[in-house]
Structures are given as structure tokens and as C-alpha cells.
Amino acid sequence: MARAARSRTPHPDPPGRPHPRLPRPRRPGIRTPSVRDLPTAVRGLPAAVRRHYRSRRTPPAATLAPPARPYARALGLAAVAVLGAWLGLLVIGSVQAPVGPMDTTMALRPSLTGGTRITVPPLGDLELDSHYAPVRLDVDVDRLDPARSAELVDHPERFAGLQDQVTHDVLRGAAGLAVASCVAVASGAAALGLVVYRRPRRALAAGGLALTLLTASGAAAYATWNPESVLEPRFSGLLSSAPSVVGNARSIVSEFNVYQKELARLVANVTKLYDAASTLPAYRPDPTTIRVLHVSDIHLNPAGWHIIASLVKQYRINVIIDTGDTMDHGSAAENHFLDPVSTLGAPYVWVRGNHDSRGTQRYLTGRKHVIVLDDGRVTQVAGVRIAGVGDPQFTPDRSIVAAGDAAERTAGGRLADALRAQRRAGTPVDIALAHNPAAAAEADGLAPLALAGHIHQRVISTLPQGTRLMVEGSTGGGGLRAVQNRQPAPVQASVLYLDRTTRRLQAWDEITLGGLGLARAEVSRHLPSENQPGATPAPGRPPTPSSSRPAGPSSGSAGTPSGRPG
């Protein structure tokens, strides 16, 4: 019986064979266990059985956790930190720091090569290989403080301690810049992190990472600092436009002197070429013609004197007329720039511009071969009667609010009164001078020719009462400040031919050099309409000013003078 019972016991199935699912009969009042009851049942089994169950149980695929991507998250955080730091430096990362007599703005900027860039608006940019780090130091010279500059000029003994003062000011500015930069990068990165992640913890992590990167960049700059870089600067603007290569800081002055001489020589060669190749039979000046050189707005460019001297020699100029803005700030320190005016080879007639101070005018008054005109004063030079008025405004500093055209018209009214008085006396004026075209326009109908400058572009027009207004461009190429633009302004001057008997304008030549880079040189001759071929003035009347047409390779400008003051 025992064997029979054992023989009826079912044998276990071989491994891997699924058990057949047999339906179980339900009993009334007893719930059938389901799959959801399986975890509870498993917890009730002994520990060894539970371990065996867990080892054979495969979790569903839907419950698998996604693979972690730590590198992608780190790169994203780094990108947010770098971008936020850059934005912070742009917005709040600069500091205002006085350095000696100058007011400067210091800032750190991202860079692949590092270094230092010093921007001096009158001269251009000066770049130094001072360090190698992913940040560049930018120093912008905003302006020359008039009070501190005057103290240095009035007390020359203070120049001895200027070096120590500048060193102290730079160190103090650098310390302030370091603090401002740390605050800027941390704030910028944290703010951008909060916008991107919307989690304060991640935002703080971005700010901390940005601060760490800035600290590492500062350490790299300190480790690679090269104080000898000041001996080998790279220039952009005025000096980089010279035709010769500027080697180092010690040879700048001598090389720039060579550039000036080459520029003057170019003017001479172009003039000779024009005289030899000119095919303008309409007008050729004879030896008795009065030749007037009109220059304006030199703005402290020393090359202007070489250009003027060359033109005086080549054109056999009888008188030079300068309509102002010879200086840039009108300070006493600039006065020695005016010394060459007595050696240019012709009388020099000058009126004050808005960048020329009363001190500048006093310095020029009484110098040999120089005639200063103001308040309608009249002079006669080379047979030509000239009257002029100085600019009533002195605005070398852009922070000074200009009085505007009303003040210019008032000054022009004083000039007009002097012209009327000369006409009543039987000695009418041939040329009226003012710096601003608004003042010169008040001479309309009282003189046949009015000359002005100020707007740094050549404009020629005929006023309603018949006076021809000739506004000259900048003979200094916009001055040293022209290098604020990537392409320097052209150098411009004009030679006016006056009949010796009538002292009326017969023709004029416009000389234009393509900026300080010598890209082009052009001389074009122009004739008034009454001197055009076939034109005959009325009998017994001298030619009267009227609209002009060019008779050279290019046309002159016409229209109403306009533009920003120089």
C-alpha cells in the first residue's frame, strides 16, 4: 500500500518546462489569491525562500531607471556659467578710475589670447601682450580732466611725481576692477542659472563655477604677466596708418616724423603731376593771379604743417587762411604746436574755432607773419581785403552744452556790421571769415566770398544774396581724433585763384588725400559758371558769384552746410 501510494505521487517536471495552469474550483466565501497578492505572500515566506524568489524574479522593463548623463549636465552648467559671467561683465563689470590727469574706464572682457587694450580716442588703440589668459583688460581713456591738467601745466614740478601717482591710481583701479568683476560674474551666472534651471541650488552652483573660472583666469594672468610688453606695442588708428612700420615705443616719434615728410612729398609730387598733365584750357592762372590757400580744422595733427608748407611752395601761395579749430582742447600745453605757423612761407590769417581758446588766440597774436582776426577786424594781405570773427563758443569738452546757432548768428551779425561799415567807407571786403558756417552766412550780400570750416567736410553753396560760401574739410584729416573710426577722414585743402584787379574768384583747386593711410590723392579744378567756356559777363560789371560747376576730374559738393561740429 505504501508503494502504491508513492507510485501515485506525481514526479517533478524537468527544469525549464512550464507548469500547466489548471483552473481551481472556487469555494463559496473564500477569495481566490491573485497576482497582486504575490508580494505580500512572498514577505510571509522564510528568508531563504525570499532570496531564491528575488534571484529568479526579473523586474519589468518599464521600471528600469534611465541611464545617468553627468557629463551633459556638467557641460550645460559650464555653458550657463560662462555665458552668465560674460553678460555680467558687460553689464556691471566696468569701473571708473582716475589715472593721473585722465578719467578712465576699466573692464575685463573674454578673450582667447588675453593681453591689454588701451583706447585713447585721439590716438586710437594700443594693444599689449601683457599676459596670456582667457580674459583681456580694456582701459578706455574717457577724457582729460581740465582741472587736473591745468594743475600740471601751472606747476611743472609735479611732473616729477606723476609716475608714482599713476602707478598708485592704476593699482587702486585694478583692485576695484577685481572686486567689481567678481560680483559681476557671480551675479550674472547665478541670474542666468535661475532662469535656465529654475532651481536656486543649480543657480548658486553656476555662480560659484563662474567665480572659480574668473579666479583661475586671474591666476593665469598673474603667472604669465609680462611687464616688458610695453616696449613692443601694437597700434591701430593714426600710427598704424603710417606708410612706414613702427618698430617699438622708442622709435615712434622719429618714424612719425618720417611719415610727415613722406606725406608732404606726396603732395608735391601729385601737384607737379597735375600741373604737367592738366588739360584744362578754360582757365590757367597767370603770374599776377592771387593764390589763397584755405585750410581748416587741423586739430593738432602735426602732419598738417608739412602739407601746408608743401602746398605753399608748389602753388606759390600768397596768403594762407585758416578758419579755426587748429587746436583740440585749447590748453596752454598745446600752444607750442602753433610755432610752425611763422615758417610756412606765406602770411597766415587765422580766426578762432570752437576748439581754440582765448589763450590760443593770445598766443598767436603778435607772432611773425600771423594775423588774428576777431569781432569783424579787417586786414589787407597780398592786395586782398579780409574780415573775420572768432567762434563765440568754446566747447572742446562734449560735456559742455553748446549755445547753438543763435550764438553763431550773433557773432555773424558783428561781422556783417563791420562789412557794412567797410562798404560805406568805400573799401569793401573781398573775403569774410568765420569758423561756423552759420556765422559766415550772415555775410550774405556783403562780400563776394565767405569761408568757413567746422563740419569736417567740403561744402560749396551760393547764398540767396549772391555770396559764395565755401566750407572747407579738415586739413588735419579730422585731427588725431579721426582714428576713432576704422578709416581715417580725408585730408582736405583748397587753393583759390583771385583776379588781382577785381579780386573775384576765378577758379579753385580742391586737394584731397585719402586719409592718413595715403590710399589716394586727388586734385580737381573747378570754375564759377561765369568763367565757363563761352560765358561772358555783362559789360562794365565784374563777375558776380553764382553756382559753380567743376571742370576737373571730380565735382565739388553743393548744398546747405550741415553736419556735426568738429
Short mmCIF file of N, CA, C and O in Angstrom, two decimals, residues 130-221:
data_model
loop_
_atom_site.label_atom_id
_atom_site.label_comp_id
_atom_site.label_asym_id
_atom_site.label_seq_id
_atom_site.Cartn_x
_atom_site.Cartn_y
_atom_site.Cartn_z
N SER A 130 50.43 91.61 -22.62
CA SER A 130 50.80 91.69 -21.21
C SER A 130 50.64 90.36 -20.48
O SER A 130 51.34 90.10 -19.51
N HIS A 131 49.74 89.50 -20.93
CA HIS A 131 49.50 88.22 -20.26
C HIS A 131 48.76 87.30 -21.20
O HIS A 131 48.22 87.72 -22.23
N TYR A 132 48.73 86.03 -20.84
CA TYR A 132 48.02 85.02 -21.63
C TYR A 132 47.00 84.35 -20.71
O TYR A 132 47.34 83.58 -19.80
N ALA A 133 45.75 84.68 -20.92
CA ALA A 133 44.64 84.17 -20.12
C ALA A 133 43.36 84.39 -20.91
O ALA A 133 43.35 85.17 -21.88
N PRO A 134 42.28 83.71 -20.53
CA PRO A 134 41.02 83.88 -21.29
C PRO A 134 40.29 85.18 -20.98
O PRO A 134 39.10 85.29 -21.26
N VAL A 135 40.96 86.17 -20.41
CA VAL A 135 40.35 87.48 -20.17
C VAL A 135 41.31 88.56 -20.64
O VAL A 135 42.53 88.40 -20.57
N ARG A 136 40.75 89.66 -21.17
CA ARG A 136 41.54 90.80 -21.64
C ARG A 136 41.18 92.03 -20.80
O ARG A 136 40.02 92.24 -20.46
N LEU A 137 42.18 92.82 -20.50
CA LEU A 137 41.97 94.06 -19.76
C LEU A 137 41.79 95.20 -20.75
O LEU A 137 42.66 95.45 -21.58
N ASP A 138 40.64 95.87 -20.68
CA ASP A 138 40.34 97.02 -21.53
C ASP A 138 40.38 98.29 -20.68
O ASP A 138 39.71 98.36 -19.64
N VAL A 139 41.15 99.26 -21.14
CA VAL A 139 41.23 100.55 -20.47
C VAL A 139 40.87 101.62 -21.49
O VAL A 139 41.58 101.78 -22.49
N ASP A 140 39.78 102.32 -21.28
CA ASP A 140 39.34 103.40 -22.16
C ASP A 140 39.60 104.74 -21.48
O ASP A 140 39.12 104.99 -20.37
N VAL A 141 40.36 105.59 -22.16
CA VAL A 141 40.60 106.94 -21.65
C VAL A 141 39.42 107.80 -22.08
O VAL A 141 39.25 108.11 -23.27
N ASP A 142 38.57 108.17 -21.14
CA ASP A 142 37.35 108.90 -21.46
C ASP A 142 37.62 110.36 -21.79
O ASP A 142 37.13 110.90 -22.77
N ARG A 143 38.41 111.02 -20.97
CA ARG A 143 38.67 112.43 -21.21
C ARG A 143 39.85 112.88 -20.37
O ARG A 143 40.28 112.19 -19.43
N LEU A 144 40.37 114.03 -20.73
CA LEU A 144 41.43 114.67 -19.96
C LEU A 144 40.78 115.69 -19.04
O LEU A 144 40.14 116.63 -19.50
N ASP A 145 40.92 115.47 -17.73
CA ASP A 145 40.26 116.35 -16.77
C ASP A 145 40.88 117.75 -16.84
O ASP A 145 42.10 117.91 -16.65
N PRO A 146 40.09 118.79 -17.13
CA PRO A 146 40.66 120.13 -17.28
C PRO A 146 41.33 120.65 -16.01
O PRO A 146 42.38 121.27 -16.08
N ALA A 147 40.74 120.39 -14.86
CA ALA A 147 41.30 120.92 -13.61
C ALA A 147 42.65 120.27 -13.31
O ALA A 147 43.63 120.96 -12.99
N ARG A 148 42.73 118.93 -13.37
CA ARG A 148 43.99 118.25 -13.07
C ARG A 148 45.05 118.57 -14.11
O ARG A 148 46.24 118.66 -13.80
N SER A 149 44.64 118.73 -15.38
CA SER A 149 45.60 119.09 -16.41
C SER A 149 46.14 120.50 -16.18
O SER A 149 47.35 120.74 -16.34
N ALA A 150 45.27 121.42 -15.81
CA ALA A 150 45.72 122.79 -15.56
C ALA A 150 46.70 122.84 -14.39
O ALA A 150 47.66 123.61 -14.41
N GLU A 151 46.48 122.00 -13.39
CA GLU A 151 47.41 121.98 -12.26
C GLU A 151 48.79 121.52 -12.69
O GLU A 151 49.81 122.05 -12.23
N LEU A 152 48.86 120.54 -13.58
CA LEU A 152 50.16 120.08 -14.05
C LEU A 152 50.85 121.15 -14.89
O LEU A 152 52.07 121.34 -14.81
N VAL A 153 50.06 121.86 -15.73
CA VAL A 153 50.66 122.89 -16.57
C VAL A 153 51.13 124.07 -15.72
O VAL A 153 52.21 124.63 -15.94
N ASP A 154 50.34 124.44 -14.72
CA ASP A 154 50.71 125.58 -13.88
C ASP A 154 51.83 125.26 -12.90
O ASP A 154 52.54 126.16 -12.44
N HIS A 155 51.98 123.96 -12.57
CA HIS A 155 53.01 123.55 -11.63
C HIS A 155 53.85 122.43 -12.25
O HIS A 155 53.63 121.24 -11.96
N PRO A 156 54.78 122.76 -13.11
CA PRO A 156 55.57 121.72 -13.82
C PRO A 156 56.34 120.82 -12.87
O PRO A 156 56.68 119.69 -13.25
N GLU A 157 56.62 121.29 -11.64
CA GLU A 157 57.38 120.45 -10.73
C GLU A 157 56.62 119.18 -10.34
O GLU A 157 57.21 118.20 -9.86
N ARG A 158 55.30 119.17 -10.56
CA ARG A 158 54.51 117.99 -10.21
C ARG A 158 54.70 116.85 -11.19
O ARG A 158 54.29 115.72 -10.91
N PHE A 159 55.29 117.11 -12.34
CA PHE A 159 55.55 116.03 -13.29
C PHE A 159 56.52 115.01 -12.71
O PHE A 159 56.52 113.84 -13.12
N ALA A 160 57.37 115.46 -11.77
CA ALA A 160 58.34 114.53 -11.19
C ALA A 160 57.65 113.40 -10.42
O ALA A 160 58.11 112.27 -10.41
N GLY A 161 56.54 113.70 -9.77
CA GLY A 161 55.82 112.67 -9.02
C GLY A 161 54.66 112.06 -9.76
O GLY A 161 53.88 111.30 -9.17
N LEU A 162 54.53 112.39 -11.05
CA LEU A 162 53.38 111.88 -11.80
C LEU A 162 53.45 110.37 -11.97
O LEU A 162 52.42 109.69 -11.94
N GLN A 163 54.65 109.83 -12.15
CA GLN A 163 54.78 108.38 -12.36
C GLN A 163 54.28 107.60 -11.15
O GLN A 163 53.54 106.62 -11.29
N ASP A 164 54.68 108.03 -9.93
CA ASP A 164 54.21 107.35 -8.73
C ASP A 164 52.70 107.49 -8.57
O ASP A 164 52.02 106.53 -8.16
N GLN A 165 52.18 108.65 -8.91
CA GLN A 165 50.73 108.84 -8.79
C GLN A 165 49.98 107.95 -9.76
O GLN A 165 48.97 107.33 -9.39
N VAL A 166 50.47 107.86 -10.99
CA VAL A 166 49.81 107.00 -11.98
C VAL A 166 49.87 105.54 -11.53
O VAL A 166 48.88 104.80 -11.65
N THR A 167 51.02 105.10 -11.01
CA THR A 167 51.13 103.72 -10.54
C THR A 167 50.13 103.45 -9.41
O THR A 167 49.46 102.41 -9.40
N HIS A 168 50.03 104.38 -8.49
CA HIS A 168 49.07 104.22 -7.38
C HIS A 168 47.65 104.19 -7.90
O HIS A 168 46.82 103.36 -7.47
N ASP A 169 47.33 105.07 -8.84
CA ASP A 169 45.96 105.11 -9.39
C ASP A 169 45.62 103.82 -10.14
O ASP A 169 44.50 103.31 -10.04
N VAL A 170 46.59 103.29 -10.88
CA VAL A 170 46.33 102.06 -11.63
C VAL A 170 46.10 100.89 -10.70
O VAL A 170 45.19 100.07 -10.90
N LEU A 171 46.92 100.77 -9.64
CA LEU A 171 46.74 99.68 -8.68
C LEU A 171 45.39 99.79 -7.98
O LEU A 171 44.70 98.78 -7.78
N ARG A 172 45.02 101.00 -7.60
CA ARG A 172 43.72 101.17 -6.94
C ARG A 172 42.58 100.85 -7.89
O ARG A 172 41.59 100.20 -7.52
N GLY A 173 42.71 101.26 -9.16
CA GLY A 173 41.68 100.93 -10.14
C GLY A 173 41.60 99.44 -10.40
O GLY A 173 40.51 98.88 -10.57
N ALA A 174 42.76 98.77 -10.44
CA ALA A 174 42.77 97.32 -10.66
C ALA A 174 42.12 96.58 -9.51
O ALA A 174 41.39 95.59 -9.72
N ALA A 175 42.36 97.04 -8.27
CA ALA A 175 41.71 96.40 -7.12
C ALA A 175 40.20 96.57 -7.19
O ALA A 175 39.43 95.62 -6.94
N GLY A 176 39.75 97.77 -7.51
CA GLY A 176 38.31 97.97 -7.66
C GLY A 176 37.72 97.14 -8.79
O GLY A 176 36.60 96.62 -8.69
N LEU A 177 38.49 97.01 -9.88
CA LEU A 177 38.02 96.20 -11.01
C LEU A 177 37.90 94.73 -10.62
O LEU A 177 36.96 94.05 -11.04
N ALA A 178 38.85 94.23 -9.81
CA ALA A 178 38.79 92.83 -9.38
C ALA A 178 37.52 92.55 -8.58
O ALA A 178 36.83 91.55 -8.80
N VAL A 179 37.22 93.45 -7.64
CA VAL A 179 36.00 93.26 -6.83
C VAL A 179 34.75 93.35 -7.71
O VAL A 179 33.84 92.51 -7.61
N ALA A 180 34.70 94.35 -8.58
CA ALA A 180 33.52 94.51 -9.44
C ALA A 180 33.37 93.32 -10.38
O ALA A 180 32.24 92.88 -10.66
N SER A 181 34.46 92.79 -10.88
CA SER A 181 34.38 91.65 -11.80
C SER A 181 33.88 90.40 -11.09
O SER A 181 33.09 89.62 -11.65
N CYS A 182 34.35 90.17 -9.86
CA CYS A 182 33.86 89.01 -9.10
C CYS A 182 32.35 89.11 -8.87
O CYS A 182 31.61 88.12 -9.05
N VAL A 183 31.90 90.26 -8.46
CA VAL A 183 30.46 90.45 -8.25
C VAL A 183 29.70 90.28 -9.56
O VAL A 183 28.63 89.66 -9.61
N ALA A 184 30.28 90.78 -10.66
CA ALA A 184 29.59 90.73 -11.94
C ALA A 184 29.44 89.31 -12.45
O ALA A 184 28.35 88.89 -12.88
N VAL A 185 30.52 88.52 -12.41
CA VAL A 185 30.44 87.15 -12.94
C VAL A 185 29.56 86.27 -12.07
O VAL A 185 28.77 85.45 -12.57
N ALA A 186 29.66 86.41 -10.73
CA ALA A 186 28.83 85.60 -9.86
C ALA A 186 27.35 85.96 -10.02
O ALA A 186 26.48 85.07 -10.12
N SER A 187 27.04 87.23 -10.08
CA SER A 187 25.64 87.65 -10.22
C SER A 187 25.08 87.26 -11.57
O SER A 187 23.95 86.75 -11.68
N GLY A 188 25.87 87.49 -12.63
CA GLY A 188 25.38 87.16 -13.97
C GLY A 188 25.14 85.68 -14.15
O GLY A 188 24.10 85.27 -14.70
N ALA A 189 26.09 84.85 -13.69
CA ALA A 189 25.91 83.40 -13.83
C ALA A 189 24.76 82.88 -12.98
O ALA A 189 23.97 82.02 -13.41
N ALA A 190 24.63 83.39 -11.73
CA ALA A 190 23.53 82.94 -10.88
C ALA A 190 22.18 83.35 -11.45
O ALA A 190 21.22 82.56 -11.44
N ALA A 191 22.09 84.56 -11.98
CA ALA A 191 20.82 85.00 -12.55
C ALA A 191 20.44 84.17 -13.77
O ALA A 191 19.28 83.74 -13.92
N LEU A 192 21.41 83.92 -14.65
CA LEU A 192 21.10 83.10 -15.82
C LEU A 192 20.79 81.66 -15.43
O LEU A 192 19.90 81.03 -16.01
N GLY A 193 21.50 81.12 -14.41
CA GLY A 193 21.20 79.78 -13.94
C GLY A 193 19.80 79.66 -13.38
O GLY A 193 19.12 78.64 -13.57
N LEU A 194 19.35 80.69 -12.68
CA LEU A 194 17.99 80.67 -12.13
C LEU A 194 16.96 80.70 -13.25
O LEU A 194 15.90 80.05 -13.15
N VAL A 195 17.26 81.44 -14.33
CA VAL A 195 16.32 81.49 -15.46
C VAL A 195 16.28 80.15 -16.18
O VAL A 195 15.21 79.67 -16.58
N VAL A 196 17.43 79.51 -16.35
CA VAL A 196 17.50 78.26 -17.12
C VAL A 196 16.99 77.08 -16.31
O VAL A 196 16.16 76.29 -16.79
N TYR A 197 17.47 76.91 -15.06
CA TYR A 197 17.16 75.70 -14.29
C TYR A 197 15.96 75.87 -13.36
O TYR A 197 15.35 74.87 -12.96
N ARG A 198 15.68 77.13 -12.96
CA ARG A 198 14.58 77.40 -12.03
C ARG A 198 14.78 76.69 -10.69
O ARG A 198 13.83 76.33 -10.01
N ARG A 199 16.04 76.46 -10.33
CA ARG A 199 16.37 75.86 -9.05
C ARG A 199 17.44 76.71 -8.38
O ARG A 199 18.52 76.91 -8.96
N PRO A 200 17.21 77.20 -7.18
CA PRO A 200 18.22 78.04 -6.52
C PRO A 200 19.56 77.34 -6.35
O PRO A 200 20.61 77.97 -6.46
N ARG A 201 19.52 76.01 -6.09
CA ARG A 201 20.78 75.30 -5.87
C ARG A 201 21.62 75.27 -7.14
O ARG A 201 22.82 75.51 -7.10
N ARG A 202 20.98 75.01 -8.27
CA ARG A 202 21.73 75.00 -9.53
C ARG A 202 22.20 76.40 -9.90
O ARG A 202 23.29 76.59 -10.46
N ALA A 203 21.40 77.42 -9.59
CA ALA A 203 21.82 78.79 -9.87
C ALA A 203 23.05 79.16 -9.05
O ALA A 203 24.00 79.79 -9.56
N LEU A 204 23.06 78.77 -7.76
CA LEU A 204 24.23 79.05 -6.94
C LEU A 204 25.45 78.29 -7.43
O LEU A 204 26.59 78.80 -7.38
N ALA A 205 25.23 77.07 -7.93
CA ALA A 205 26.34 76.30 -8.49
C ALA A 205 26.92 77.00 -9.72
O ALA A 205 28.15 77.05 -9.90
N ALA A 206 26.06 77.57 -10.56
CA ALA A 206 26.55 78.30 -11.74
C ALA A 206 27.34 79.53 -11.32
O ALA A 206 28.41 79.83 -11.88
N GLY A 207 26.86 80.27 -10.31
CA GLY A 207 27.60 81.43 -9.83
C GLY A 207 28.94 81.05 -9.24
O GLY A 207 29.96 81.73 -9.49
N GLY A 208 28.97 79.99 -8.46
CA GLY A 208 30.24 79.54 -7.89
C GLY A 208 31.22 79.09 -8.95
O GLY A 208 32.43 79.36 -8.85
N LEU A 209 30.72 78.39 -9.97
CA LEU A 209 31.61 77.95 -11.06
C LEU A 209 32.17 79.14 -11.82
O LEU A 209 33.36 79.17 -12.18
N ALA A 210 31.33 80.17 -12.08
CA ALA A 210 31.81 81.36 -12.78
C ALA A 210 32.89 82.07 -11.96
O ALA A 210 33.91 82.53 -12.50
N LEU A 211 32.68 82.16 -10.66
CA LEU A 211 33.67 82.79 -9.80
C LEU A 211 34.98 82.00 -9.79
O LEU A 211 36.07 82.57 -9.80
N THR A 212 34.86 80.68 -9.82
CA THR A 212 36.06 79.83 -9.87
C THR A 212 36.82 80.03 -11.17
O THR A 212 38.05 80.12 -11.19
N LEU A 213 36.08 80.12 -12.30
CA LEU A 213 36.73 80.33 -13.59
C LEU A 213 37.44 81.69 -13.62
O LEU A 213 38.55 81.80 -14.16
N LEU A 214 36.80 82.72 -13.06
CA LEU A 214 37.45 84.03 -13.05
C LEU A 214 38.71 84.02 -12.19
O LEU A 214 39.74 84.60 -12.56
N THR A 215 38.64 83.34 -11.06
CA THR A 215 39.83 83.25 -10.20
C THR A 215 40.95 82.52 -10.91
O THR A 215 42.12 82.93 -10.84
N ALA A 216 40.62 81.43 -11.62
CA ALA A 216 41.65 80.70 -12.36
C ALA A 216 42.24 81.55 -13.48
O ALA A 216 43.45 81.52 -13.74
N SER A 217 41.39 82.35 -14.15
CA SER A 217 41.88 83.24 -15.21
C SER A 217 42.81 84.30 -14.62
O SER A 217 43.85 84.63 -15.22
N GLY A 218 42.45 84.84 -13.46
CA GLY A 218 43.32 85.81 -12.82
C GLY A 218 44.66 85.21 -12.43
O GLY A 218 45.71 85.86 -12.57
N ALA A 219 44.63 83.98 -11.95
CA ALA A 219 45.88 83.31 -11.60
C ALA A 219 46.75 83.08 -12.84
O ALA A 219 47.98 83.26 -12.80
N ALA A 220 46.11 82.70 -13.96
CA ALA A 220 46.87 82.51 -15.19
C ALA A 220 47.47 83.83 -15.68
O ALA A 220 48.61 83.88 -16.17
N ALA A 221 46.69 84.93 -15.58
CA ALA A 221 47.22 86.24 -15.98
C ALA A 221 48.39 86.65 -15.12
O ALA A 221 49.40 87.19 -15.61
#
